[in-house]
Amino acid sequence: MTNDSLKVTLKTATGHLVHEAELPPFKEYPQVVIWGDRVFQLNPKEVGGKYYECFFYIVVDRNQWIKEFKTQ
């Protein structure tokens, strides 16, 4: 990545290092980063793109899925 890229640190919920990465040069840090099957949330109290693993749930709308499947 370029010098303009955003450097981020992904940590477990208890603060152990998981991974360090670079993101495209967005104007601000994303609120959430998904890394594989893990989800990390930006800690707004810390400076410099520190993300902590968080609990998440994916909402599946069965009716929407069926509607989209039938239109294909």
PDB file of C-alpha atoms in Angstrom:
ATOM      1  CA  MET A   1       0.000   0.000   0.000  1.00  0.00           C
ATOM      2  CA  THR A   2       0.978   3.613  -0.261  1.00  0.00           C
ATOM      3  CA  ASN A   3       2.197   5.960   2.446  1.00  0.00           C
ATOM      4  CA  ASP A   4      -1.374   7.288   2.624  1.00  0.00           C
ATOM      5  CA  SER A   5      -2.786   3.936   3.737  1.00  0.00           C
ATOM      6  CA  LEU A   6      -4.353   3.598   7.181  1.00  0.00           C
ATOM      7  CA  LYS A   7      -2.445   1.339   9.526  1.00  0.00           C
ATOM      8  CA  VAL A   8      -4.705  -0.680  11.821  1.00  0.00           C
ATOM      9  CA  THR A   9      -4.153  -3.033  14.723  1.00  0.00           C
ATOM     10  CA  LEU A  10      -6.597  -5.866  15.380  1.00  0.00           C
ATOM     11  CA  LYS A  11      -6.752  -7.155  18.953  1.00  0.00           C
ATOM     12  CA  THR A  12      -8.797  -9.677  20.890  1.00  0.00           C
ATOM     13  CA  ALA A  13     -11.461  -8.301  23.215  1.00  0.00           C
ATOM     14  CA  THR A  14      -8.909  -8.579  26.039  1.00  0.00           C
ATOM     15  CA  GLY A  15      -6.202  -6.722  24.129  1.00  0.00           C
ATOM     16  CA  HIS A  16      -3.945  -9.441  22.711  1.00  0.00           C
ATOM     17  CA  LEU A  17      -2.508  -8.734  19.265  1.00  0.00           C
ATOM     18  CA  VAL A  18      -4.203 -10.628  16.423  1.00  0.00           C
ATOM     19  CA  HIS A  19      -3.010  -8.899  13.254  1.00  0.00           C
ATOM     20  CA  GLU A  20      -1.664  -5.639  11.866  1.00  0.00           C
ATOM     21  CA  ALA A  21      -2.822  -4.456   8.459  1.00  0.00           C
ATOM     22  CA  GLU A  22      -3.086  -1.506   6.124  1.00  0.00           C
ATOM     23  CA  LEU A  23      -6.357  -0.229   4.715  1.00  0.00           C
ATOM     24  CA  PRO A  24      -6.929   1.990   1.691  1.00  0.00           C
ATOM     25  CA  PRO A  25      -6.547   5.729   2.392  1.00  0.00           C
ATOM     26  CA  PHE A  26     -10.099   6.416   3.561  1.00  0.00           C
ATOM     27  CA  LYS A  27     -10.827   9.867   5.004  1.00  0.00           C
ATOM     28  CA  GLU A  28     -11.635   8.242   8.343  1.00  0.00           C
ATOM     29  CA  TYR A  29     -11.260   4.841   9.943  1.00  0.00           C
ATOM     30  CA  PRO A  30     -14.146   2.415   9.290  1.00  0.00           C
ATOM     31  CA  GLN A  31     -16.213   1.623  12.386  1.00  0.00           C
ATOM     32  CA  VAL A  32     -15.843  -2.124  11.784  1.00  0.00           C
ATOM     33  CA  VAL A  33     -13.227  -4.326  10.111  1.00  0.00           C
ATOM     34  CA  ILE A  34     -13.994  -7.919   9.121  1.00  0.00           C
ATOM     35  CA  TRP A  35     -10.946 -10.178   8.965  1.00  0.00           C
ATOM     36  CA  GLY A  36     -11.865 -13.683   7.835  1.00  0.00           C
ATOM     37  CA  ASP A  37     -14.712 -14.777  10.095  1.00  0.00           C
ATOM     38  CA  ARG A  38     -13.747 -12.349  12.868  1.00  0.00           C
ATOM     39  CA  VAL A  39     -15.199  -8.875  13.445  1.00  0.00           C
ATOM     40  CA  PHE A  40     -13.343  -5.978  15.043  1.00  0.00           C
ATOM     41  CA  GLN A  41     -14.788  -2.665  16.193  1.00  0.00           C
ATOM     42  CA  LEU A  42     -12.879   0.609  16.276  1.00  0.00           C
ATOM     43  CA  ASN A  43     -12.198   1.901  19.764  1.00  0.00           C
ATOM     44  CA  PRO A  44     -13.018   5.627  19.495  1.00  0.00           C
ATOM     45  CA  LYS A  45     -11.176   6.366  22.754  1.00  0.00           C
ATOM     46  CA  GLU A  46      -7.834   5.310  21.277  1.00  0.00           C
ATOM     47  CA  VAL A  47      -5.900   7.058  18.538  1.00  0.00           C
ATOM     48  CA  GLY A  48      -4.402   5.265  15.576  1.00  0.00           C
ATOM     49  CA  GLY A  49      -6.797   2.629  14.314  1.00  0.00           C
ATOM     50  CA  LYS A  50      -6.993   0.202  17.209  1.00  0.00           C
ATOM     51  CA  TYR A  51      -9.764  -2.365  16.757  1.00  0.00           C
ATOM     52  CA  TYR A  52     -11.017  -4.888  19.283  1.00  0.00           C
ATOM     53  CA  GLU A  53     -12.777  -8.142  18.531  1.00  0.00           C
ATOM     54  CA  CYS A  54     -16.475  -7.917  19.256  1.00  0.00           C
ATOM     55  CA  PHE A  55     -19.555 -10.081  19.403  1.00  0.00           C
ATOM     56  CA  PHE A  56     -21.639  -9.935  16.249  1.00  0.00           C
ATOM     57  CA  TYR A  57     -24.692 -11.488  14.721  1.00  0.00           C
ATOM     58  CA  ILE A  58     -25.693 -11.702  11.075  1.00  0.00           C
ATOM     59  CA  VAL A  59     -29.377 -11.066  10.466  1.00  0.00           C
ATOM     60  CA  VAL A  60     -30.716 -13.276   7.697  1.00  0.00           C
ATOM     61  CA  ASP A  61     -34.023 -12.184   6.220  1.00  0.00           C
ATOM     62  CA  ARG A  62     -35.368 -15.393   4.703  1.00  0.00           C
ATOM     63  CA  ASN A  63     -38.118 -13.575   2.814  1.00  0.00           C
ATOM     64  CA  GLN A  64     -35.632 -11.202   1.189  1.00  0.00           C
ATOM     65  CA  TRP A  65     -33.353 -14.087   0.243  1.00  0.00           C
ATOM     66  CA  ILE A  66     -36.236 -15.984  -1.416  1.00  0.00           C
ATOM     67  CA  LYS A  67     -37.353 -12.835  -3.262  1.00  0.00           C
ATOM     68  CA  GLU A  68     -33.873 -12.215  -4.661  1.00  0.00           C
ATOM     69  CA  PHE A  69     -33.382 -15.876  -5.557  1.00  0.00           C
ATOM     70  CA  LYS A  70     -36.639 -15.988  -7.545  1.00  0.00           C
ATOM     71  CA  THR A  71     -35.670 -12.928  -9.631  1.00  0.00           C
ATOM     72  CA  GLN A  72     -32.520 -14.622 -10.959  1.00  0.00           C
TER      73      GLN A  72
END
